Amino acid sequence: MIIIVMFIGAYAMYMLLRILYAKKWNKNLTANVKFSVDHIVRGETLELVEIVTNRKKLPLAYINLKFTVDKSIYFSDGSDNWCITDKSYRNDIFSLMMYQKVTRRIPVKCSKRGVYIIDKLELVSNGLFMNDVYVMGVEQHTEITVYPNASDVNDIEVLYAKVMGSVERNRQFNPDPFAFRQIREYDTSDPMNLINWKASAKTGQLMVNQYNETASPSVCILLNLESEGMLRYDVISEQSISIAAGLAQMLLEQGIHVSMLCNARGYGDKDITKVELGVGFAHLNVINTALARISLDSEITDFCTLLDDYSNHFTRSIFLGNDAKSTLYIMISQNSRQNLQQCFDKLSGRDSLSMWILPYFKGMEAKLSYTQAECIMWEVMHNAEG
């Protein structure tokens, strides 16, 4: 009889502890997962920070933190707490004493350009006696913007020469007569109306007034992600995005104002991707963010339609500001159909300083026959990554 009473008492205590644990285990239990930085370049490593906090007297011996992220995020901590199928699934175990906060930092590598979000966590407990399953969902939002690798465009001599030639042309033909800078010796390329005759008489040699330019040097990058023909080549599109990133970096480092127009959309965006004119390091981040957000699965607008719209002086002035007339246009497009070349010439005013970078696979028929623009052929390897 005593044994039966003891058994009933033990069972009652067991059930009471189960009920209490079920009610209390997730009280004042919080979890958060965040990336250590807001943005990173593809292929670089950052940290994913996991924080689990238990703010109560009840210790939690065994808590699983589970979440999913895009499979392009690769966990490089050497553990076997994750697996990849359609996504990367992470499952980490925490043991928390009363009023304890545990923080873990997991190195991760981003293998693709894009925007990656973690918007839901799960905290799972197997109960006090490891024979129950309790689940608590945690809503949150953390994201990482992965910039494309910038292609090295500095070695393309004709590109650099064309761009800097356009800059010098703007400085020569767009002086501001109200923004005097200095007096210097005459050069054979200086127009006669800049000669300062009083200064020339004093020094005994020709001297000219030098002014700040009215129109700052500016370049508009036109990124067309329409495929050539019926087949879609994502490798070429990714390389085109990387070329745009490399161009923007090179130009902004030279103090050149840069704008960008692309006919694809960013993740969740209704409008096409465009970046208005700007300069400086902060503007490079704006352009890289726009390039990172581009979704190749989004609707691709016909580029001729965009070019026709931006050929309108009023529309172009809104986008490019006062530099609309002095802008150098650089097209990056694998699609080279005739009417697209003609639309590009209409926008650029058939300017011989405009350029067309044409990415292609070896063996493709790729050429430009209907534009005045300088053509730069860019061979893409089949296994290249953007």
mmCIF file of C-alpha atoms in Angstrom:
data_model
loop_
_atom_site.group_PDB
_atom_site.id
_atom_site.type_symbol
_atom_site.label_atom_id
_atom_site.label_comp_id
_atom_site.label_asym_id
_atom_site.label_seq_id
_atom_site.Cartn_x
_atom_site.Cartn_y
_atom_site.Cartn_z
ATOM 1 C CA MET A 1 0.000 0.000 0.000
ATOM 2 C CA ILE A 2 2.806 2.408 0.902
ATOM 3 C CA ILE A 3 4.487 1.670 -2.422
ATOM 4 C CA ILE A 4 1.277 2.479 -4.287
ATOM 5 C CA VAL A 5 0.922 5.778 -2.410
ATOM 6 C CA MET A 6 4.553 6.652 -3.135
ATOM 7 C CA PHE A 7 4.028 5.801 -6.779
ATOM 8 C CA ILE A 8 0.899 7.981 -6.957
ATOM 9 C CA GLY A 9 2.722 10.812 -5.194
ATOM 10 C CA ALA A 10 5.708 10.568 -7.547
ATOM 11 C CA TYR A 11 3.426 10.496 -10.580
ATOM 12 C CA ALA A 12 1.504 13.509 -9.276
ATOM 13 C CA MET A 13 4.782 15.399 -8.775
ATOM 14 C CA TYR A 14 5.934 14.366 -12.251
ATOM 15 C CA MET A 15 2.703 15.642 -13.842
ATOM 16 C CA LEU A 16 2.831 18.849 -11.797
ATOM 17 C CA LEU A 17 6.393 19.562 -12.943
ATOM 18 C CA ARG A 18 5.439 18.845 -16.562
ATOM 19 C CA ILE A 19 2.483 21.228 -16.337
ATOM 20 C CA LEU A 20 4.541 23.952 -14.657
ATOM 21 C CA TYR A 21 7.332 23.596 -17.213
ATOM 22 C CA ALA A 22 4.856 23.693 -20.096
ATOM 23 C CA LYS A 23 3.436 26.962 -18.771
ATOM 24 C CA LYS A 24 6.700 28.618 -17.769
ATOM 25 C CA TRP A 25 9.406 27.430 -20.174
ATOM 26 C CA ASN A 26 8.937 30.227 -22.712
ATOM 27 C CA LYS A 27 8.159 33.001 -20.238
ATOM 28 C CA ASN A 28 10.714 35.836 -20.607
ATOM 29 C CA LEU A 29 12.588 33.716 -23.128
ATOM 30 C CA THR A 30 13.800 35.728 -26.116
ATOM 31 C CA ALA A 31 15.919 35.037 -29.167
ATOM 32 C CA ASN A 32 17.445 37.192 -31.841
ATOM 33 C CA VAL A 33 19.574 36.450 -34.907
ATOM 34 C CA LYS A 34 21.360 39.224 -36.767
ATOM 35 C CA PHE A 35 24.185 39.762 -39.227
ATOM 36 C CA SER A 36 27.263 41.579 -37.941
ATOM 37 C CA VAL A 37 27.141 44.090 -40.830
ATOM 38 C CA ASP A 38 24.446 45.482 -43.122
ATOM 39 C CA HIS A 39 26.258 44.799 -46.375
ATOM 40 C CA ILE A 40 29.181 42.836 -47.729
ATOM 41 C CA VAL A 41 30.792 41.978 -51.079
ATOM 42 C CA ARG A 42 30.054 38.552 -52.532
ATOM 43 C CA GLY A 43 32.566 35.928 -51.369
ATOM 44 C CA GLU A 44 33.529 37.767 -48.185
ATOM 45 C CA THR A 45 32.948 36.382 -44.689
ATOM 46 C CA LEU A 46 30.899 37.973 -41.931
ATOM 47 C CA GLU A 47 29.365 36.790 -38.658
ATOM 48 C CA LEU A 48 25.852 35.650 -37.887
ATOM 49 C CA VAL A 49 25.129 36.535 -34.261
ATOM 50 C CA GLU A 50 22.714 34.346 -32.252
ATOM 51 C CA ILE A 51 21.452 35.722 -28.926
ATOM 52 C CA VAL A 52 19.205 33.723 -26.593
ATOM 53 C CA THR A 53 18.175 35.177 -23.211
ATOM 54 C CA ASN A 54 16.401 33.490 -20.291
ATOM 55 C CA ARG A 55 15.082 36.124 -17.840
ATOM 56 C CA LYS A 56 13.479 33.923 -15.171
ATOM 57 C CA LYS A 57 14.342 31.595 -12.298
ATOM 58 C CA LEU A 58 13.565 28.432 -14.257
ATOM 59 C CA PRO A 59 16.732 27.038 -15.933
ATOM 60 C CA LEU A 60 16.429 25.594 -19.429
ATOM 61 C CA ALA A 61 18.745 22.664 -19.969
ATOM 62 C CA TYR A 62 17.996 22.002 -23.611
ATOM 63 C CA ILE A 63 16.683 24.615 -26.086
ATOM 64 C CA ASN A 64 16.921 24.344 -29.858
ATOM 65 C CA LEU A 65 17.154 27.508 -31.940
ATOM 66 C CA LYS A 66 16.028 26.831 -35.521
ATOM 67 C CA PHE A 67 15.817 29.058 -38.577
ATOM 68 C CA THR A 68 16.219 28.976 -42.343
ATOM 69 C CA VAL A 69 18.119 31.221 -44.706
ATOM 70 C CA ASP A 70 18.874 31.185 -48.415
ATOM 71 C CA LYS A 71 21.265 28.419 -49.426
ATOM 72 C CA SER A 72 23.668 31.038 -50.785
ATOM 73 C CA ILE A 73 24.561 31.740 -47.152
ATOM 74 C CA TYR A 74 27.219 29.170 -46.266
ATOM 75 C CA PHE A 75 28.013 28.444 -42.606
ATOM 76 C CA SER A 76 31.771 28.067 -42.285
ATOM 77 C CA ASP A 77 32.082 27.184 -38.582
ATOM 78 C CA GLY A 78 32.743 23.506 -39.347
ATOM 79 C CA SER A 79 29.747 22.250 -37.350
ATOM 80 C CA ASP A 80 27.139 19.778 -38.517
ATOM 81 C CA ASN A 81 24.241 21.842 -37.135
ATOM 82 C CA TRP A 82 22.946 22.726 -40.577
ATOM 83 C CA CYS A 83 21.926 21.147 -43.845
ATOM 84 C CA ILE A 84 21.133 22.377 -47.347
ATOM 85 C CA THR A 85 18.180 21.384 -49.504
ATOM 86 C CA ASP A 86 16.075 24.139 -51.019
ATOM 87 C CA LYS A 87 17.405 26.399 -48.231
ATOM 88 C CA SER A 88 20.002 26.312 -45.473
ATOM 89 C CA TYR A 89 18.492 24.931 -42.264
ATOM 90 C CA ARG A 90 20.238 25.781 -39.004
ATOM 91 C CA ASN A 91 19.664 24.038 -35.642
ATOM 92 C CA ASP A 92 21.706 25.171 -32.607
ATOM 93 C CA ILE A 93 21.389 23.892 -29.040
ATOM 94 C CA PHE A 94 21.504 26.210 -26.008
ATOM 95 C CA SER A 95 21.628 25.438 -22.290
ATOM 96 C CA LEU A 96 20.508 28.393 -20.182
ATOM 97 C CA MET A 97 20.708 28.898 -16.455
ATOM 98 C CA MET A 98 18.400 31.308 -14.662
ATOM 99 C CA TYR A 99 18.766 34.929 -15.821
ATOM 100 C CA GLN A 100 21.406 34.049 -18.399
ATOM 101 C CA LYS A 101 22.142 35.453 -21.832
ATOM 102 C CA VAL A 102 24.136 33.405 -24.349
ATOM 103 C CA THR A 103 25.671 34.938 -27.480
ATOM 104 C CA ARG A 104 27.247 32.961 -30.316
ATOM 105 C CA ARG A 105 29.027 34.259 -33.374
ATOM 106 C CA ILE A 106 29.021 32.003 -36.429
ATOM 107 C CA PRO A 107 31.200 32.832 -39.453
ATOM 108 C CA VAL A 108 29.227 32.717 -42.701
ATOM 109 C CA LYS A 109 30.162 33.298 -46.321
ATOM 110 C CA CYS A 110 27.865 34.847 -48.941
ATOM 111 C CA SER A 111 28.309 33.068 -52.251
ATOM 112 C CA LYS A 112 25.868 35.097 -54.377
ATOM 113 C CA ARG A 113 24.853 38.689 -54.939
ATOM 114 C CA GLY A 114 21.451 39.569 -53.509
ATOM 115 C CA VAL A 115 19.414 40.488 -50.441
ATOM 116 C CA TYR A 116 18.937 37.717 -47.870
ATOM 117 C CA ILE A 117 16.432 37.852 -45.027
ATOM 118 C CA ILE A 118 15.802 35.896 -41.832
ATOM 119 C CA ASP A 119 12.274 36.709 -40.723
ATOM 120 C CA LYS A 120 11.304 33.872 -38.395
ATOM 121 C CA LEU A 121 12.924 31.810 -35.653
ATOM 122 C CA GLU A 122 11.749 28.775 -33.729
ATOM 123 C CA LEU A 123 12.635 27.911 -30.141
ATOM 124 C CA VAL A 124 12.023 24.240 -29.384
ATOM 125 C CA SER A 125 12.137 22.502 -26.008
ATOM 126 C CA ASN A 126 11.829 18.744 -25.396
ATOM 127 C CA GLY A 127 10.378 19.327 -21.961
ATOM 128 C CA LEU A 128 11.776 18.896 -18.489
ATOM 129 C CA PHE A 129 12.001 15.110 -18.875
ATOM 130 C CA MET A 130 12.890 15.118 -22.614
ATOM 131 C CA ASN A 131 9.602 13.475 -23.580
ATOM 132 C CA ASP A 132 7.561 16.496 -24.754
ATOM 133 C CA VAL A 133 7.909 18.935 -27.623
ATOM 134 C CA TYR A 134 7.151 22.633 -27.101
ATOM 135 C CA VAL A 135 7.586 25.165 -29.917
ATOM 136 C CA MET A 136 7.615 28.960 -29.770
ATOM 137 C CA GLY A 137 7.781 31.063 -32.941
ATOM 138 C CA VAL A 138 9.721 34.336 -32.861
ATOM 139 C CA GLU A 139 9.002 36.988 -35.498
ATOM 140 C CA GLN A 140 11.943 39.167 -36.438
ATOM 141 C CA HIS A 141 13.590 40.794 -39.437
ATOM 142 C CA THR A 142 17.273 40.811 -40.216
ATOM 143 C CA GLU A 143 18.805 41.088 -43.654
ATOM 144 C CA ILE A 144 22.142 41.281 -45.402
ATOM 145 C CA THR A 145 22.777 43.014 -48.717
ATOM 146 C CA VAL A 146 25.467 41.219 -50.732
ATOM 147 C CA TYR A 147 27.137 43.493 -53.259
ATOM 148 C CA PRO A 148 28.332 42.072 -56.589
ATOM 149 C CA ASN A 149 32.044 41.629 -57.158
ATOM 150 C CA ALA A 150 33.287 44.667 -59.057
ATOM 151 C CA SER A 151 34.839 43.641 -62.364
ATOM 152 C CA ASP A 152 38.272 45.141 -63.008
ATOM 153 C CA VAL A 153 37.672 47.714 -65.736
ATOM 154 C CA ASN A 154 40.847 49.726 -65.141
ATOM 155 C CA ASP A 155 42.812 47.615 -67.606
ATOM 156 C CA ILE A 156 40.500 48.524 -70.497
ATOM 157 C CA GLU A 157 42.623 51.355 -71.861
ATOM 158 C CA VAL A 158 40.120 52.524 -74.467
ATOM 159 C CA LEU A 159 37.409 52.754 -71.796
ATOM 160 C CA TYR A 160 39.538 54.803 -69.427
ATOM 161 C CA ALA A 161 40.789 57.031 -72.247
ATOM 162 C CA LYS A 162 37.254 57.659 -73.533
ATOM 163 C CA VAL A 163 35.863 58.510 -70.118
ATOM 164 C CA MET A 164 38.696 60.818 -69.141
ATOM 165 C CA GLY A 165 38.653 62.339 -72.629
ATOM 166 C CA SER A 166 35.004 63.207 -72.129
ATOM 167 C CA VAL A 167 35.800 64.753 -68.756
ATOM 168 C CA GLU A 168 38.500 66.948 -70.252
ATOM 169 C CA ARG A 169 36.153 67.929 -73.086
ATOM 170 C CA ASN A 170 33.523 69.059 -70.582
ATOM 171 C CA ARG A 171 36.080 71.074 -68.693
ATOM 172 C CA GLN A 172 37.246 72.755 -71.880
ATOM 173 C CA PHE A 173 33.867 73.590 -73.387
ATOM 174 C CA ASN A 174 31.775 74.258 -70.276
ATOM 175 C CA PRO A 175 33.690 76.870 -68.255
ATOM 176 C CA ASP A 176 31.776 79.028 -65.793
ATOM 177 C CA PRO A 177 32.698 82.711 -66.413
ATOM 178 C CA PHE A 178 31.506 83.601 -62.911
ATOM 179 C CA ALA A 179 33.627 81.006 -61.095
ATOM 180 C CA PHE A 180 37.188 82.316 -61.488
ATOM 181 C CA ARG A 181 39.878 79.966 -60.222
ATOM 182 C CA GLN A 182 43.340 81.282 -61.187
ATOM 183 C CA ILE A 183 45.595 82.807 -63.853
ATOM 184 C CA ARG A 184 48.057 80.509 -65.583
ATOM 185 C CA GLU A 185 50.299 80.397 -68.649
ATOM 186 C CA TYR A 186 48.654 80.154 -72.062
ATOM 187 C CA ASP A 187 48.423 76.746 -73.720
ATOM 188 C CA THR A 188 47.832 76.203 -77.433
ATOM 189 C CA SER A 189 44.538 74.449 -76.619
ATOM 190 C CA ASP A 190 43.159 77.518 -74.793
ATOM 191 C CA PRO A 191 40.595 79.686 -76.653
ATOM 192 C CA MET A 192 41.687 83.262 -77.322
ATOM 193 C CA ASN A 193 38.834 84.810 -75.329
ATOM 194 C CA LEU A 194 40.370 83.490 -72.102
ATOM 195 C CA ILE A 195 43.573 85.498 -72.487
ATOM 196 C CA ASN A 196 44.135 88.017 -69.671
ATOM 197 C CA TRP A 197 45.817 90.871 -71.522
ATOM 198 C CA LYS A 198 46.721 92.871 -68.411
ATOM 199 C CA ALA A 199 48.448 89.896 -66.787
ATOM 200 C CA SER A 200 50.149 89.088 -70.109
ATOM 201 C CA ALA A 201 51.542 92.647 -70.356
ATOM 202 C CA LYS A 202 52.944 92.461 -66.807
ATOM 203 C CA THR A 203 54.628 89.078 -67.229
ATOM 204 C CA GLY A 204 55.737 89.471 -70.820
ATOM 205 C CA GLN A 205 54.028 86.189 -71.885
ATOM 206 C CA LEU A 206 50.505 85.159 -72.655
ATOM 207 C CA MET A 207 48.417 84.354 -69.550
ATOM 208 C CA VAL A 208 44.862 83.041 -69.424
ATOM 209 C CA ASN A 209 42.047 83.033 -66.889
ATOM 210 C CA GLN A 210 41.024 79.593 -65.641
ATOM 211 C CA TYR A 211 37.488 78.942 -64.448
ATOM 212 C CA ASN A 212 35.664 76.144 -62.723
ATOM 213 C CA GLU A 213 33.567 74.107 -65.085
ATOM 214 C CA THR A 214 29.805 74.683 -65.087
ATOM 215 C CA ALA A 215 28.948 71.077 -65.875
ATOM 216 C CA SER A 216 30.578 68.511 -63.649
ATOM 217 C CA PRO A 217 31.864 65.452 -65.513
ATOM 218 C CA SER A 218 29.146 62.821 -65.428
ATOM 219 C CA VAL A 219 28.518 59.322 -66.756
ATOM 220 C CA CYS A 220 25.233 57.445 -67.042
ATOM 221 C CA ILE A 221 25.525 53.647 -66.885
ATOM 222 C CA LEU A 222 22.798 51.910 -68.887
ATOM 223 C CA LEU A 223 22.436 48.298 -67.759
ATOM 224 C CA ASN A 224 20.299 46.186 -70.089
ATOM 225 C CA LEU A 225 19.537 42.674 -68.835
ATOM 226 C CA GLU A 226 17.499 41.510 -71.822
ATOM 227 C CA SER A 227 18.836 38.234 -73.176
ATOM 228 C CA GLU A 228 20.106 37.844 -76.702
ATOM 229 C CA GLY A 229 17.502 35.626 -78.363
ATOM 230 C CA MET A 230 15.082 33.266 -76.643
ATOM 231 C CA LEU A 231 17.542 31.677 -74.211
ATOM 232 C CA ARG A 232 18.268 33.341 -70.879
ATOM 233 C CA TYR A 233 21.911 33.514 -69.825
ATOM 234 C CA ASP A 234 22.061 34.368 -66.122
ATOM 235 C CA VAL A 235 25.853 34.058 -66.095
ATOM 236 C CA ILE A 236 26.134 36.895 -68.629
ATOM 237 C CA SER A 237 23.578 38.966 -66.721
ATOM 238 C CA GLU A 238 25.517 38.530 -63.485
ATOM 239 C CA GLN A 239 28.739 39.487 -65.261
ATOM 240 C CA SER A 240 26.988 42.581 -66.652
ATOM 241 C CA ILE A 241 25.996 43.589 -63.122
ATOM 242 C CA SER A 242 29.600 43.105 -61.966
ATOM 243 C CA ILE A 243 30.847 45.257 -64.848
ATOM 244 C CA ALA A 244 28.429 48.015 -63.817
ATOM 245 C CA ALA A 245 29.775 47.796 -60.255
ATOM 246 C CA GLY A 246 33.359 48.025 -61.501
ATOM 247 C CA LEU A 247 32.555 51.004 -63.725
ATOM 248 C CA ALA A 248 30.824 52.869 -60.920
ATOM 249 C CA GLN A 249 33.768 52.282 -58.585
ATOM 250 C CA MET A 250 36.346 53.459 -61.128
ATOM 251 C CA LEU A 251 34.375 56.570 -62.092
ATOM 252 C CA LEU A 252 33.528 57.661 -58.563
ATOM 253 C CA GLU A 253 37.145 57.236 -57.486
ATOM 254 C CA GLN A 254 37.987 59.793 -60.200
ATOM 255 C CA GLY A 255 35.443 62.261 -58.788
ATOM 256 C CA ILE A 256 33.063 61.741 -61.706
ATOM 257 C CA HIS A 257 29.309 62.008 -61.127
ATOM 258 C CA VAL A 258 27.519 58.743 -61.922
ATOM 259 C CA SER A 259 23.900 57.759 -62.548
ATOM 260 C CA MET A 260 22.509 54.358 -63.498
ATOM 261 C CA LEU A 261 19.453 53.006 -65.277
ATOM 262 C CA CYS A 262 18.516 49.315 -65.458
ATOM 263 C CA ASN A 263 15.438 47.639 -66.940
ATOM 264 C CA ALA A 264 15.138 44.989 -64.203
ATOM 265 C CA ARG A 265 13.518 45.442 -60.812
ATOM 266 C CA GLY A 266 14.772 44.977 -57.291
ATOM 267 C CA TYR A 267 13.298 42.388 -54.932
ATOM 268 C CA GLY A 268 9.688 43.420 -54.275
ATOM 269 C CA ASP A 269 10.018 46.675 -56.236
ATOM 270 C CA LYS A 270 7.348 47.752 -58.711
ATOM 271 C CA ASP A 271 9.532 50.201 -60.590
ATOM 272 C CA ILE A 272 12.705 49.610 -62.588
ATOM 273 C CA THR A 273 16.114 50.060 -60.962
ATOM 274 C CA LYS A 274 17.509 53.563 -61.298
ATOM 275 C CA VAL A 275 19.979 55.694 -59.377
ATOM 276 C CA GLU A 276 20.074 59.434 -59.863
ATOM 277 C CA LEU A 277 23.263 61.404 -60.360
ATOM 278 C CA GLY A 278 25.664 61.510 -57.430
ATOM 279 C CA VAL A 279 29.311 61.414 -56.458
ATOM 280 C CA GLY A 280 31.484 60.115 -53.621
ATOM 281 C CA PHE A 281 31.886 56.938 -51.580
ATOM 282 C CA ALA A 282 28.362 57.104 -50.156
ATOM 283 C CA HIS A 283 26.977 57.169 -53.690
ATOM 284 C CA LEU A 284 28.955 54.028 -54.528
ATOM 285 C CA ASN A 285 27.102 52.263 -51.704
ATOM 286 C CA VAL A 286 23.805 53.462 -53.181
ATOM 287 C CA ILE A 287 24.699 52.019 -56.592
ATOM 288 C CA ASN A 288 26.008 48.745 -55.157
ATOM 289 C CA THR A 289 22.847 48.339 -53.093
ATOM 290 C CA ALA A 290 20.712 48.884 -56.194
ATOM 291 C CA LEU A 291 22.783 46.325 -58.118
ATOM 292 C CA ALA A 292 22.588 43.821 -55.258
ATOM 293 C CA ARG A 293 18.788 44.100 -55.160
ATOM 294 C CA ILE A 294 18.282 43.358 -58.865
ATOM 295 C CA SER A 295 16.217 40.215 -59.397
ATOM 296 C CA LEU A 296 16.781 38.379 -62.659
ATOM 297 C CA ASP A 297 13.368 36.765 -62.158
ATOM 298 C CA SER A 298 11.612 40.136 -62.162
ATOM 299 C CA GLU A 299 9.839 41.664 -65.137
ATOM 300 C CA ILE A 300 12.370 43.001 -67.654
ATOM 301 C CA THR A 301 11.199 46.155 -69.423
ATOM 302 C CA ASP A 302 12.007 46.616 -73.103
ATOM 303 C CA PHE A 303 15.118 48.788 -73.089
ATOM 304 C CA CYS A 304 14.202 50.678 -76.249
ATOM 305 C CA THR A 305 11.101 51.922 -74.467
ATOM 306 C CA LEU A 306 13.254 53.222 -71.606
ATOM 307 C CA LEU A 307 15.739 54.863 -73.960
ATOM 308 C CA ASP A 308 12.964 56.560 -75.920
ATOM 309 C CA ASP A 309 11.578 57.917 -72.668
ATOM 310 C CA TYR A 310 14.960 59.166 -71.492
ATOM 311 C CA SER A 311 15.711 60.686 -74.889
ATOM 312 C CA ASN A 312 13.099 63.262 -73.957
ATOM 313 C CA HIS A 313 15.080 66.269 -72.712
ATOM 314 C CA PHE A 314 12.669 67.057 -69.879
ATOM 315 C CA THR A 315 12.713 63.508 -68.516
ATOM 316 C CA ARG A 316 16.474 63.312 -68.863
ATOM 317 C CA SER A 317 16.940 66.613 -67.017
ATOM 318 C CA ILE A 318 14.902 65.348 -64.070
ATOM 319 C CA PHE A 319 17.063 62.216 -63.882
ATOM 320 C CA LEU A 320 20.469 63.758 -64.611
ATOM 321 C CA GLY A 321 19.990 67.322 -63.371
ATOM 322 C CA ASN A 322 21.943 70.105 -65.061
ATOM 323 C CA ASP A 323 24.428 67.605 -66.536
ATOM 324 C CA ALA A 324 21.923 66.100 -68.976
ATOM 325 C CA LYS A 325 23.580 67.665 -72.016
ATOM 326 C CA SER A 326 27.160 66.819 -71.023
ATOM 327 C CA THR A 327 26.629 63.229 -69.912
ATOM 328 C CA LEU A 328 28.657 60.363 -71.345
ATOM 329 C CA TYR A 329 26.564 57.220 -71.824
ATOM 330 C CA ILE A 330 27.956 53.723 -71.313
ATOM 331 C CA MET A 331 25.691 50.855 -72.327
ATOM 332 C CA ILE A 332 26.222 47.361 -70.906
ATOM 333 C CA SER A 333 24.107 44.955 -72.899
ATOM 334 C CA GLN A 334 24.367 41.401 -74.194
ATOM 335 C CA ASN A 335 21.400 42.148 -76.460
ATOM 336 C CA SER A 336 22.589 43.986 -79.570
ATOM 337 C CA ARG A 337 19.538 44.064 -81.843
ATOM 338 C CA GLN A 338 19.442 46.789 -84.502
ATOM 339 C CA ASN A 339 16.666 48.951 -83.081
ATOM 340 C CA LEU A 340 18.344 48.951 -79.654
ATOM 341 C CA GLN A 341 21.563 50.288 -81.185
ATOM 342 C CA GLN A 342 19.591 52.990 -82.977
ATOM 343 C CA CYS A 343 17.730 53.942 -79.785
ATOM 344 C CA PHE A 344 21.049 54.220 -77.968
ATOM 345 C CA ASP A 345 22.405 56.565 -80.655
ATOM 346 C CA LYS A 346 19.276 58.695 -80.374
ATOM 347 C CA LEU A 347 19.804 59.084 -76.625
ATOM 348 C CA SER A 348 23.541 59.749 -76.826
ATOM 349 C CA GLY A 349 23.213 62.069 -79.809
ATOM 350 C CA ARG A 350 25.436 59.762 -81.868
ATOM 351 C CA ASP A 351 28.319 60.865 -79.659
ATOM 352 C CA SER A 352 31.523 59.101 -80.696
ATOM 353 C CA LEU A 353 32.610 59.148 -77.044
ATOM 354 C CA SER A 354 29.685 56.975 -75.969
ATOM 355 C CA MET A 355 30.483 53.307 -75.334
ATOM 356 C CA TRP A 356 28.822 49.912 -75.514
ATOM 357 C CA ILE A 357 30.218 47.032 -73.464
ATOM 358 C CA LEU A 358 29.010 43.777 -75.007
ATOM 359 C CA PRO A 359 29.358 40.666 -72.788
ATOM 360 C CA TYR A 360 29.269 37.392 -74.736
ATOM 361 C CA PHE A 361 30.126 33.699 -74.619
ATOM 362 C CA LYS A 362 32.875 32.462 -76.879
ATOM 363 C CA GLY A 363 31.303 31.220 -80.096
ATOM 364 C CA MET A 364 28.394 33.664 -79.954
ATOM 365 C CA GLU A 365 27.796 35.951 -82.920
ATOM 366 C CA ALA A 366 28.295 39.317 -81.228
ATOM 367 C CA LYS A 367 28.832 42.600 -83.044
ATOM 368 C CA LEU A 368 27.583 46.171 -83.318
ATOM 369 C CA SER A 369 26.926 47.513 -86.821
ATOM 370 C CA TYR A 370 24.271 50.201 -86.311
ATOM 371 C CA THR A 371 25.728 52.526 -83.692
ATOM 372 C CA GLN A 372 28.402 55.194 -83.554
ATOM 373 C CA ALA A 373 29.388 54.090 -80.080
ATOM 374 C CA GLU A 374 32.760 52.543 -79.311
ATOM 375 C CA CYS A 375 32.257 48.788 -78.848
ATOM 376 C CA ILE A 376 34.144 46.917 -76.119
ATOM 377 C CA MET A 377 33.799 43.139 -76.350
ATOM 378 C CA TRP A 378 33.803 41.357 -72.978
ATOM 379 C CA GLU A 379 34.154 37.574 -73.129
ATOM 380 C CA VAL A 380 32.375 35.740 -70.303
ATOM 381 C CA MET A 381 33.431 32.303 -69.107
ATOM 382 C CA HIS A 382 30.592 29.769 -68.797
ATOM 383 C CA ASN A 383 31.489 29.111 -65.181
ATOM 384 C CA ALA A 384 31.862 32.779 -64.266
ATOM 385 C CA GLU A 385 30.014 34.080 -61.220
ATOM 386 C CA GLY A 386 28.604 37.536 -60.711
#
